[in-house]
Amino acid sequence: MDLARAAAFVEANADPLDRARLRALLHGETAAPEALPRANDDGGFSASWSGGDSSLDATCSMLDRLSDLGDEAATLRARAILFLQARRRADGWWEEEHASLTAQAPPWATP
């Protein structure tokens, strides 16, 4: 694999967060505040299908993306984890909080 070519592709085509992830992984750079995503008030992140509400699926995905960054993303990661913990059911499963989200969620995001 041509790492320089792959990095150039990411720099030219990716969103600010993925460009920051690339720079953190390859060069140890700190992400600029404007590259970080905005979480919802509950600490979660919305999915394209969730109408702006936080979803388990999107929050888990974003948590994975944020794991490539350093301390600048620590608060976002901590709030996302708290969101996930709050959505865990007593039986150990996770489920979207609102019935409307459960109905809209793709098959991989439903228990």
Short mmCIF file of N, CA, C and O in Angstrom, two decimals:
data_model
loop_
_atom_site.label_atom_id
_atom_site.label_comp_id
_atom_site.label_asym_id
_atom_site.label_seq_id
_atom_site.Cartn_x
_atom_site.Cartn_y
_atom_site.Cartn_z
N MET A 1 0.85 -1.18 0.00
CA MET A 1 0.00 0.00 0.00
C MET A 1 0.89 1.24 0.00
O MET A 1 1.89 1.30 0.70
N ASP A 2 0.49 2.22 -0.73
CA ASP A 2 1.19 3.49 -0.80
C ASP A 2 0.58 4.43 0.25
O ASP A 2 -0.46 5.05 0.02
N LEU A 3 1.22 4.50 1.40
CA LEU A 3 0.69 5.28 2.52
C LEU A 3 0.55 6.76 2.18
O LEU A 3 -0.46 7.39 2.53
N ALA A 4 1.51 7.29 1.48
CA ALA A 4 1.44 8.71 1.13
C ALA A 4 0.24 8.98 0.21
O ALA A 4 -0.46 9.99 0.38
N ARG A 5 0.00 8.09 -0.71
CA ARG A 5 -1.14 8.27 -1.61
C ARG A 5 -2.46 8.12 -0.86
O ARG A 5 -3.42 8.87 -1.10
N ALA A 6 -2.53 7.14 0.04
CA ALA A 6 -3.73 6.95 0.84
C ALA A 6 -4.00 8.17 1.72
O ALA A 6 -5.13 8.64 1.84
N ALA A 7 -2.94 8.70 2.35
CA ALA A 7 -3.09 9.88 3.19
C ALA A 7 -3.55 11.08 2.37
O ALA A 7 -4.40 11.86 2.81
N ALA A 8 -3.01 11.23 1.18
CA ALA A 8 -3.43 12.33 0.31
C ALA A 8 -4.90 12.21 -0.06
O ALA A 8 -5.62 13.22 -0.12
N PHE A 9 -5.37 10.98 -0.27
CA PHE A 9 -6.78 10.77 -0.58
C PHE A 9 -7.66 11.20 0.60
O PHE A 9 -8.66 11.89 0.42
N VAL A 10 -7.28 10.80 1.80
CA VAL A 10 -8.05 11.17 2.99
C VAL A 10 -8.04 12.69 3.16
O VAL A 10 -9.09 13.30 3.40
N GLU A 11 -6.89 13.32 3.01
CA GLU A 11 -6.80 14.77 3.15
C GLU A 11 -7.70 15.49 2.15
O GLU A 11 -8.30 16.50 2.45
N ALA A 12 -7.81 14.94 0.94
CA ALA A 12 -8.59 15.59 -0.11
C ALA A 12 -10.08 15.30 -0.03
O ALA A 12 -10.90 16.10 -0.50
N ASN A 13 -10.47 14.17 0.59
CA ASN A 13 -11.87 13.74 0.49
C ASN A 13 -12.60 13.54 1.81
O ASN A 13 -13.83 13.44 1.79
N ALA A 14 -11.90 13.46 2.90
CA ALA A 14 -12.55 13.13 4.17
C ALA A 14 -13.11 14.36 4.86
O ALA A 14 -12.77 15.50 4.53
N ASP A 15 -13.95 14.10 5.85
CA ASP A 15 -14.47 15.20 6.67
C ASP A 15 -13.39 15.64 7.66
O ASP A 15 -12.36 14.98 7.82
N PRO A 16 -13.58 16.78 8.33
CA PRO A 16 -12.56 17.29 9.25
C PRO A 16 -12.16 16.30 10.34
O PRO A 16 -10.99 16.21 10.70
N LEU A 17 -13.12 15.54 10.86
CA LEU A 17 -12.78 14.58 11.91
C LEU A 17 -11.86 13.49 11.38
O LEU A 17 -10.87 13.14 12.02
N ASP A 18 -12.16 12.95 10.22
CA ASP A 18 -11.31 11.89 9.69
C ASP A 18 -9.93 12.41 9.28
O ASP A 18 -8.93 11.70 9.39
N ARG A 19 -9.86 13.65 8.83
CA ARG A 19 -8.54 14.24 8.56
C ARG A 19 -7.75 14.39 9.87
O ARG A 19 -6.55 14.12 9.92
N ALA A 20 -8.45 14.79 10.94
CA ALA A 20 -7.78 14.91 12.24
C ALA A 20 -7.33 13.54 12.75
O ALA A 20 -6.24 13.42 13.32
N ARG A 21 -8.14 12.53 12.54
CA ARG A 21 -7.75 11.16 12.94
C ARG A 21 -6.50 10.72 12.20
O ARG A 21 -5.59 10.15 12.79
N LEU A 22 -6.47 10.98 10.90
CA LEU A 22 -5.30 10.63 10.10
C LEU A 22 -4.05 11.30 10.66
O LEU A 22 -3.02 10.65 10.87
N ARG A 23 -4.14 12.59 10.90
CA ARG A 23 -2.98 13.34 11.40
C ARG A 23 -2.56 12.88 12.79
O ARG A 23 -1.37 12.84 13.11
N ALA A 24 -3.53 12.50 13.62
CA ALA A 24 -3.21 12.00 14.96
C ALA A 24 -2.49 10.65 14.87
O ALA A 24 -1.49 10.42 15.56
N LEU A 25 -3.00 9.79 14.00
CA LEU A 25 -2.41 8.45 13.88
C LEU A 25 -1.03 8.46 13.21
O LEU A 25 -0.13 7.74 13.62
N LEU A 26 -0.88 9.29 12.19
CA LEU A 26 0.39 9.30 11.46
C LEU A 26 1.44 10.21 12.08
O LEU A 26 2.64 9.92 12.01
N HIS A 27 1.00 11.33 12.67
CA HIS A 27 1.96 12.34 13.11
C HIS A 27 1.82 12.73 14.58
O HIS A 27 2.55 13.61 15.04
N GLY A 28 0.85 12.14 15.28
CA GLY A 28 0.65 12.48 16.69
C GLY A 28 0.10 13.88 16.91
O GLY A 28 0.21 14.42 18.01
N GLU A 29 -0.52 14.46 15.88
CA GLU A 29 -1.06 15.81 16.00
C GLU A 29 -2.32 15.84 16.85
O GLU A 29 -3.08 14.89 16.89
N THR A 30 -2.53 16.95 17.50
CA THR A 30 -3.75 17.20 18.26
C THR A 30 -4.81 17.75 17.33
O THR A 30 -4.53 18.64 16.52
N ALA A 31 -6.03 17.26 17.46
CA ALA A 31 -7.13 17.73 16.62
C ALA A 31 -7.53 19.15 17.02
O ALA A 31 -7.63 19.47 18.20
N ALA A 32 -7.77 19.97 16.02
CA ALA A 32 -8.27 21.32 16.27
C ALA A 32 -9.71 21.23 16.78
O ALA A 32 -10.45 20.32 16.38
N PRO A 33 -10.13 22.13 17.65
CA PRO A 33 -11.50 22.08 18.18
C PRO A 33 -12.57 22.02 17.10
O PRO A 33 -13.57 21.33 17.24
N GLU A 34 -12.36 22.73 15.99
CA GLU A 34 -13.37 22.73 14.94
C GLU A 34 -13.47 21.40 14.19
O GLU A 34 -14.44 21.17 13.46
N ALA A 35 -12.50 20.51 14.37
CA ALA A 35 -12.56 19.19 13.74
C ALA A 35 -13.39 18.20 14.56
O ALA A 35 -13.80 17.16 14.04
N LEU A 36 -13.63 18.54 15.81
CA LEU A 36 -14.37 17.63 16.69
C LEU A 36 -15.87 17.73 16.43
O LEU A 36 -16.39 18.82 16.20
N PRO A 37 -16.56 16.61 16.48
CA PRO A 37 -18.01 16.63 16.25
C PRO A 37 -18.74 17.23 17.45
O PRO A 37 -18.21 17.30 18.55
N ARG A 38 -19.97 17.60 17.21
CA ARG A 38 -20.83 18.11 18.29
C ARG A 38 -21.75 16.99 18.74
O ARG A 38 -22.47 16.41 17.93
N ALA A 39 -21.71 16.74 20.02
CA ALA A 39 -22.61 15.74 20.60
C ALA A 39 -23.95 16.40 20.91
O ALA A 39 -24.03 17.62 21.06
N ASN A 40 -24.97 15.60 21.02
CA ASN A 40 -26.26 16.09 21.51
C ASN A 40 -26.14 16.37 23.00
O ASN A 40 -25.17 15.97 23.65
N ASP A 41 -27.13 17.04 23.55
CA ASP A 41 -27.09 17.40 24.98
C ASP A 41 -26.97 16.19 25.89
O ASP A 41 -26.42 16.30 26.99
N ASP A 42 -27.45 15.04 25.45
CA ASP A 42 -27.37 13.83 26.28
C ASP A 42 -26.05 13.09 26.15
O ASP A 42 -25.84 12.06 26.77
N GLY A 43 -25.12 13.63 25.35
CA GLY A 43 -23.81 13.02 25.18
C GLY A 43 -23.72 12.07 24.00
O GLY A 43 -22.64 11.65 23.61
N GLY A 44 -24.88 11.72 23.43
CA GLY A 44 -24.89 10.82 22.29
C GLY A 44 -24.79 11.56 20.97
O GLY A 44 -24.74 12.79 20.93
N PHE A 45 -24.76 10.79 19.89
CA PHE A 45 -24.66 11.34 18.55
C PHE A 45 -25.82 10.82 17.72
O PHE A 45 -26.28 9.69 17.92
N SER A 46 -26.28 11.63 16.79
CA SER A 46 -27.43 11.23 15.98
C SER A 46 -26.96 10.50 14.72
O SER A 46 -25.86 10.72 14.22
N ALA A 47 -27.84 9.64 14.24
CA ALA A 47 -27.62 8.91 12.99
C ALA A 47 -28.40 9.59 11.88
O ALA A 47 -29.31 10.38 12.14
N SER A 48 -28.06 9.26 10.65
CA SER A 48 -28.77 9.86 9.52
C SER A 48 -30.25 9.52 9.54
O SER A 48 -31.07 10.28 9.04
N TRP A 49 -30.61 8.42 10.17
CA TRP A 49 -32.00 7.97 10.20
C TRP A 49 -32.73 8.34 11.49
O TRP A 49 -33.90 8.03 11.65
N SER A 50 -32.06 9.01 12.44
CA SER A 50 -32.66 9.21 13.76
C SER A 50 -33.32 10.57 13.96
O SER A 50 -33.73 10.89 15.08
N GLY A 51 -33.41 11.38 12.94
CA GLY A 51 -34.09 12.67 13.07
C GLY A 51 -33.45 13.61 14.07
O GLY A 51 -34.14 14.43 14.67
N GLY A 52 -32.16 13.50 14.27
CA GLY A 52 -31.46 14.37 15.21
C GLY A 52 -31.35 13.83 16.61
O GLY A 52 -30.58 14.34 17.42
N ASP A 53 -32.14 12.80 16.95
CA ASP A 53 -32.05 12.19 18.27
C ASP A 53 -30.79 11.32 18.36
O ASP A 53 -30.35 10.74 17.37
N SER A 54 -30.24 11.23 19.54
CA SER A 54 -29.08 10.37 19.74
C SER A 54 -29.44 8.91 19.53
O SER A 54 -30.51 8.47 19.96
N SER A 55 -28.56 8.20 18.88
CA SER A 55 -28.79 6.78 18.67
C SER A 55 -27.60 5.98 19.19
O SER A 55 -26.46 6.47 19.21
N LEU A 56 -27.89 4.77 19.61
CA LEU A 56 -26.84 3.88 20.08
C LEU A 56 -25.84 3.59 18.96
O LEU A 56 -24.63 3.62 19.15
N ASP A 57 -26.36 3.31 17.78
CA ASP A 57 -25.54 2.97 16.63
C ASP A 57 -24.56 4.10 16.30
O ASP A 57 -23.35 3.88 16.18
N ALA A 58 -25.07 5.31 16.15
CA ALA A 58 -24.22 6.44 15.80
C ALA A 58 -23.24 6.76 16.92
O ALA A 58 -22.08 7.13 16.65
N THR A 59 -23.67 6.64 18.15
CA THR A 59 -22.79 6.94 19.28
C THR A 59 -21.65 5.94 19.36
O THR A 59 -20.49 6.33 19.58
N CYS A 60 -21.93 4.67 19.16
CA CYS A 60 -20.87 3.66 19.17
C CYS A 60 -19.89 3.91 18.03
O CYS A 60 -18.67 3.83 18.21
N SER A 61 -20.41 4.23 16.86
CA SER A 61 -19.55 4.52 15.71
C SER A 61 -18.66 5.73 15.99
O SER A 61 -17.46 5.72 15.71
N MET A 62 -19.25 6.78 16.55
CA MET A 62 -18.48 7.98 16.84
C MET A 62 -17.46 7.73 17.94
O MET A 62 -16.33 8.23 17.88
N LEU A 63 -17.81 6.93 18.91
CA LEU A 63 -16.87 6.60 19.98
C LEU A 63 -15.64 5.89 19.41
O LEU A 63 -14.51 6.18 19.80
N ASP A 64 -15.87 5.01 18.44
CA ASP A 64 -14.75 4.34 17.77
C ASP A 64 -13.87 5.36 17.05
O ASP A 64 -12.64 5.32 17.14
N ARG A 65 -14.48 6.29 16.34
CA ARG A 65 -13.72 7.30 15.61
C ARG A 65 -12.94 8.21 16.58
O ARG A 65 -11.79 8.56 16.33
N LEU A 66 -13.57 8.56 17.69
CA LEU A 66 -12.92 9.44 18.67
C LEU A 66 -11.76 8.76 19.39
O LEU A 66 -10.88 9.42 19.93
N SER A 67 -11.76 7.43 19.39
CA SER A 67 -10.70 6.70 20.10
C SER A 67 -9.33 6.92 19.47
O SER A 67 -8.31 6.66 20.10
N ASP A 68 -9.28 7.39 18.23
CA ASP A 68 -8.00 7.66 17.57
C ASP A 68 -7.39 8.98 18.00
O ASP A 68 -6.22 9.25 17.69
N LEU A 69 -8.16 9.80 18.70
CA LEU A 69 -7.68 11.12 19.10
C LEU A 69 -7.22 11.09 20.55
O LEU A 69 -7.52 10.18 21.31
N GLY A 70 -6.52 12.12 20.94
CA GLY A 70 -5.98 12.21 22.28
C GLY A 70 -6.91 12.89 23.27
O GLY A 70 -8.14 12.82 23.16
N ASP A 71 -6.28 13.59 24.21
CA ASP A 71 -7.02 14.23 25.29
C ASP A 71 -8.06 15.24 24.82
O ASP A 71 -9.03 15.50 25.51
N GLU A 72 -7.86 15.80 23.63
CA GLU A 72 -8.81 16.80 23.14
C GLU A 72 -10.21 16.22 22.93
O GLU A 72 -11.19 16.95 22.90
N ALA A 73 -10.30 14.90 22.82
CA ALA A 73 -11.61 14.25 22.64
C ALA A 73 -12.07 13.52 23.90
O ALA A 73 -13.10 12.85 23.88
N ALA A 74 -11.36 13.67 25.00
CA ALA A 74 -11.67 12.93 26.22
C ALA A 74 -13.08 13.22 26.75
O ALA A 74 -13.80 12.31 27.14
N THR A 75 -13.47 14.47 26.75
CA THR A 75 -14.79 14.83 27.27
C THR A 75 -15.89 14.24 26.38
O THR A 75 -16.88 13.71 26.88
N LEU A 76 -15.72 14.32 25.07
CA LEU A 76 -16.70 13.73 24.16
C LEU A 76 -16.81 12.23 24.37
O LEU A 76 -17.91 11.67 24.38
N ARG A 77 -15.67 11.56 24.54
CA ARG A 77 -15.69 10.10 24.77
C ARG A 77 -16.39 9.78 26.08
O ARG A 77 -17.23 8.86 26.14
N ALA A 78 -16.08 10.52 27.13
CA ALA A 78 -16.68 10.25 28.44
C ALA A 78 -18.19 10.45 28.40
O ALA A 78 -18.95 9.63 28.94
N ARG A 79 -18.64 11.51 27.75
CA ARG A 79 -20.08 11.76 27.66
C ARG A 79 -20.78 10.71 26.81
O ARG A 79 -21.91 10.30 27.11
N ALA A 80 -20.11 10.25 25.75
CA ALA A 80 -20.70 9.19 24.92
C ALA A 80 -20.83 7.89 25.71
O ALA A 80 -21.85 7.19 25.61
N ILE A 81 -19.85 7.58 26.52
CA ILE A 81 -19.91 6.37 27.35
C ILE A 81 -21.05 6.48 28.36
O ILE A 81 -21.80 5.52 28.57
N LEU A 82 -21.21 7.65 28.97
CA LEU A 82 -22.32 7.85 29.90
C LEU A 82 -23.66 7.69 29.19
O LEU A 82 -24.60 7.11 29.75
N PHE A 83 -23.77 8.21 27.96
CA PHE A 83 -24.99 8.03 27.18
C PHE A 83 -25.28 6.54 26.98
O PHE A 83 -26.40 6.07 27.19
N LEU A 84 -24.26 5.79 26.59
CA LEU A 84 -24.45 4.35 26.36
C LEU A 84 -24.83 3.63 27.65
O LEU A 84 -25.72 2.77 27.65
N GLN A 85 -24.18 3.97 28.74
CA GLN A 85 -24.51 3.34 30.02
C GLN A 85 -25.95 3.61 30.42
O GLN A 85 -26.64 2.74 30.95
N ALA A 86 -26.42 4.81 30.14
CA ALA A 86 -27.80 5.18 30.51
C ALA A 86 -28.83 4.42 29.67
O ALA A 86 -29.96 4.25 30.10
N ARG A 87 -28.44 3.97 28.49
CA ARG A 87 -29.37 3.26 27.60
C ARG A 87 -29.35 1.74 27.80
O ARG A 87 -30.14 1.03 27.21
N ARG A 88 -28.46 1.26 28.63
CA ARG A 88 -28.39 -0.18 28.86
C ARG A 88 -29.56 -0.64 29.72
O ARG A 88 -29.86 -0.05 30.76
N ARG A 89 -30.22 -1.67 29.24
CA ARG A 89 -31.38 -2.20 29.96
C ARG A 89 -30.93 -3.08 31.13
O ARG A 89 -29.77 -3.50 31.21
N ALA A 90 -31.84 -3.37 32.02
CA ALA A 90 -31.54 -4.18 33.20
C ALA A 90 -31.05 -5.58 32.83
O ALA A 90 -30.26 -6.18 33.55
N ASP A 91 -31.51 -6.11 31.68
CA ASP A 91 -31.09 -7.45 31.28
C ASP A 91 -29.75 -7.46 30.54
O ASP A 91 -29.29 -8.50 30.08
N GLY A 92 -29.11 -6.29 30.42
CA GLY A 92 -27.79 -6.21 29.80
C GLY A 92 -27.80 -5.82 28.33
O GLY A 92 -26.76 -5.53 27.77
N TRP A 93 -28.95 -5.83 27.70
CA TRP A 93 -29.06 -5.45 26.29
C TRP A 93 -29.16 -3.94 26.18
O TRP A 93 -29.48 -3.25 27.15
N TRP A 94 -28.91 -3.45 25.00
CA TRP A 94 -29.11 -2.04 24.71
C TRP A 94 -30.26 -1.92 23.73
O TRP A 94 -30.46 -2.79 22.89
N GLU A 95 -31.00 -0.84 23.85
CA GLU A 95 -32.10 -0.59 22.94
C GLU A 95 -32.30 0.91 22.84
O GLU A 95 -32.12 1.63 23.81
N GLU A 96 -32.65 1.36 21.64
CA GLU A 96 -32.92 2.78 21.46
C GLU A 96 -34.00 3.21 22.45
O GLU A 96 -34.93 2.46 22.73
N GLU A 97 -33.86 4.42 22.97
CA GLU A 97 -34.74 4.88 24.03
C GLU A 97 -36.18 5.09 23.56
O GLU A 97 -37.12 4.77 24.25
N HIS A 98 -36.35 5.65 22.40
CA HIS A 98 -37.68 5.98 21.91
C HIS A 98 -38.16 4.92 20.93
O HIS A 98 -37.41 4.44 20.09
N ALA A 99 -39.42 4.57 21.03
CA ALA A 99 -40.00 3.57 20.12
C ALA A 99 -39.84 3.99 18.67
O ALA A 99 -39.63 3.16 17.79
N SER A 100 -39.92 5.30 18.41
CA SER A 100 -39.78 5.77 17.03
C SER A 100 -38.39 5.47 16.48
O SER A 100 -38.23 5.14 15.31
N LEU A 101 -37.36 5.55 17.33
CA LEU A 101 -36.01 5.21 16.88
C LEU A 101 -35.87 3.72 16.65
O LEU A 101 -35.23 3.29 15.69
N THR A 102 -36.45 2.93 17.52
CA THR A 102 -36.39 1.48 17.36
C THR A 102 -37.03 1.07 16.04
O THR A 102 -36.52 0.21 15.33
N ALA A 103 -38.14 1.71 15.69
CA ALA A 103 -38.83 1.38 14.44
C ALA A 103 -38.01 1.80 13.21
O ALA A 103 -38.09 1.14 12.18
N GLN A 104 -37.23 2.86 13.33
CA GLN A 104 -36.45 3.36 12.20
C GLN A 104 -35.07 2.73 12.10
O GLN A 104 -34.43 2.82 11.05
N ALA A 105 -34.59 2.16 13.18
CA ALA A 105 -33.21 1.66 13.24
C ALA A 105 -32.98 0.55 12.23
O ALA A 105 -33.85 -0.29 12.02
N PRO A 106 -31.80 0.53 11.62
CA PRO A 106 -31.48 -0.57 10.71
C PRO A 106 -31.39 -1.88 11.49
O PRO A 106 -31.21 -1.87 12.72
N PRO A 107 -31.49 -3.01 10.81
CA PRO A 107 -31.50 -4.30 11.51
C PRO A 107 -30.31 -4.53 12.44
O PRO A 107 -30.47 -5.11 13.50
N TRP A 108 -29.13 -4.05 12.06
CA TRP A 108 -27.95 -4.29 12.91
C TRP A 108 -28.00 -3.48 14.19
O TRP A 108 -27.24 -3.73 15.11
N ALA A 109 -28.90 -2.51 14.29
CA ALA A 109 -28.96 -1.65 15.46
C ALA A 109 -30.12 -1.99 16.39
O ALA A 109 -30.43 -1.23 17.29
N THR A 110 -30.74 -3.13 16.17
CA THR A 110 -31.84 -3.53 17.03
C THR A 110 -31.52 -4.88 17.67
O THR A 110 -30.90 -5.73 17.05
N PRO A 111 -31.93 -5.05 18.92
CA PRO A 111 -31.64 -6.33 19.59
C PRO A 111 -32.49 -7.46 19.05
O PRO A 111 -33.47 -7.27 18.40
#
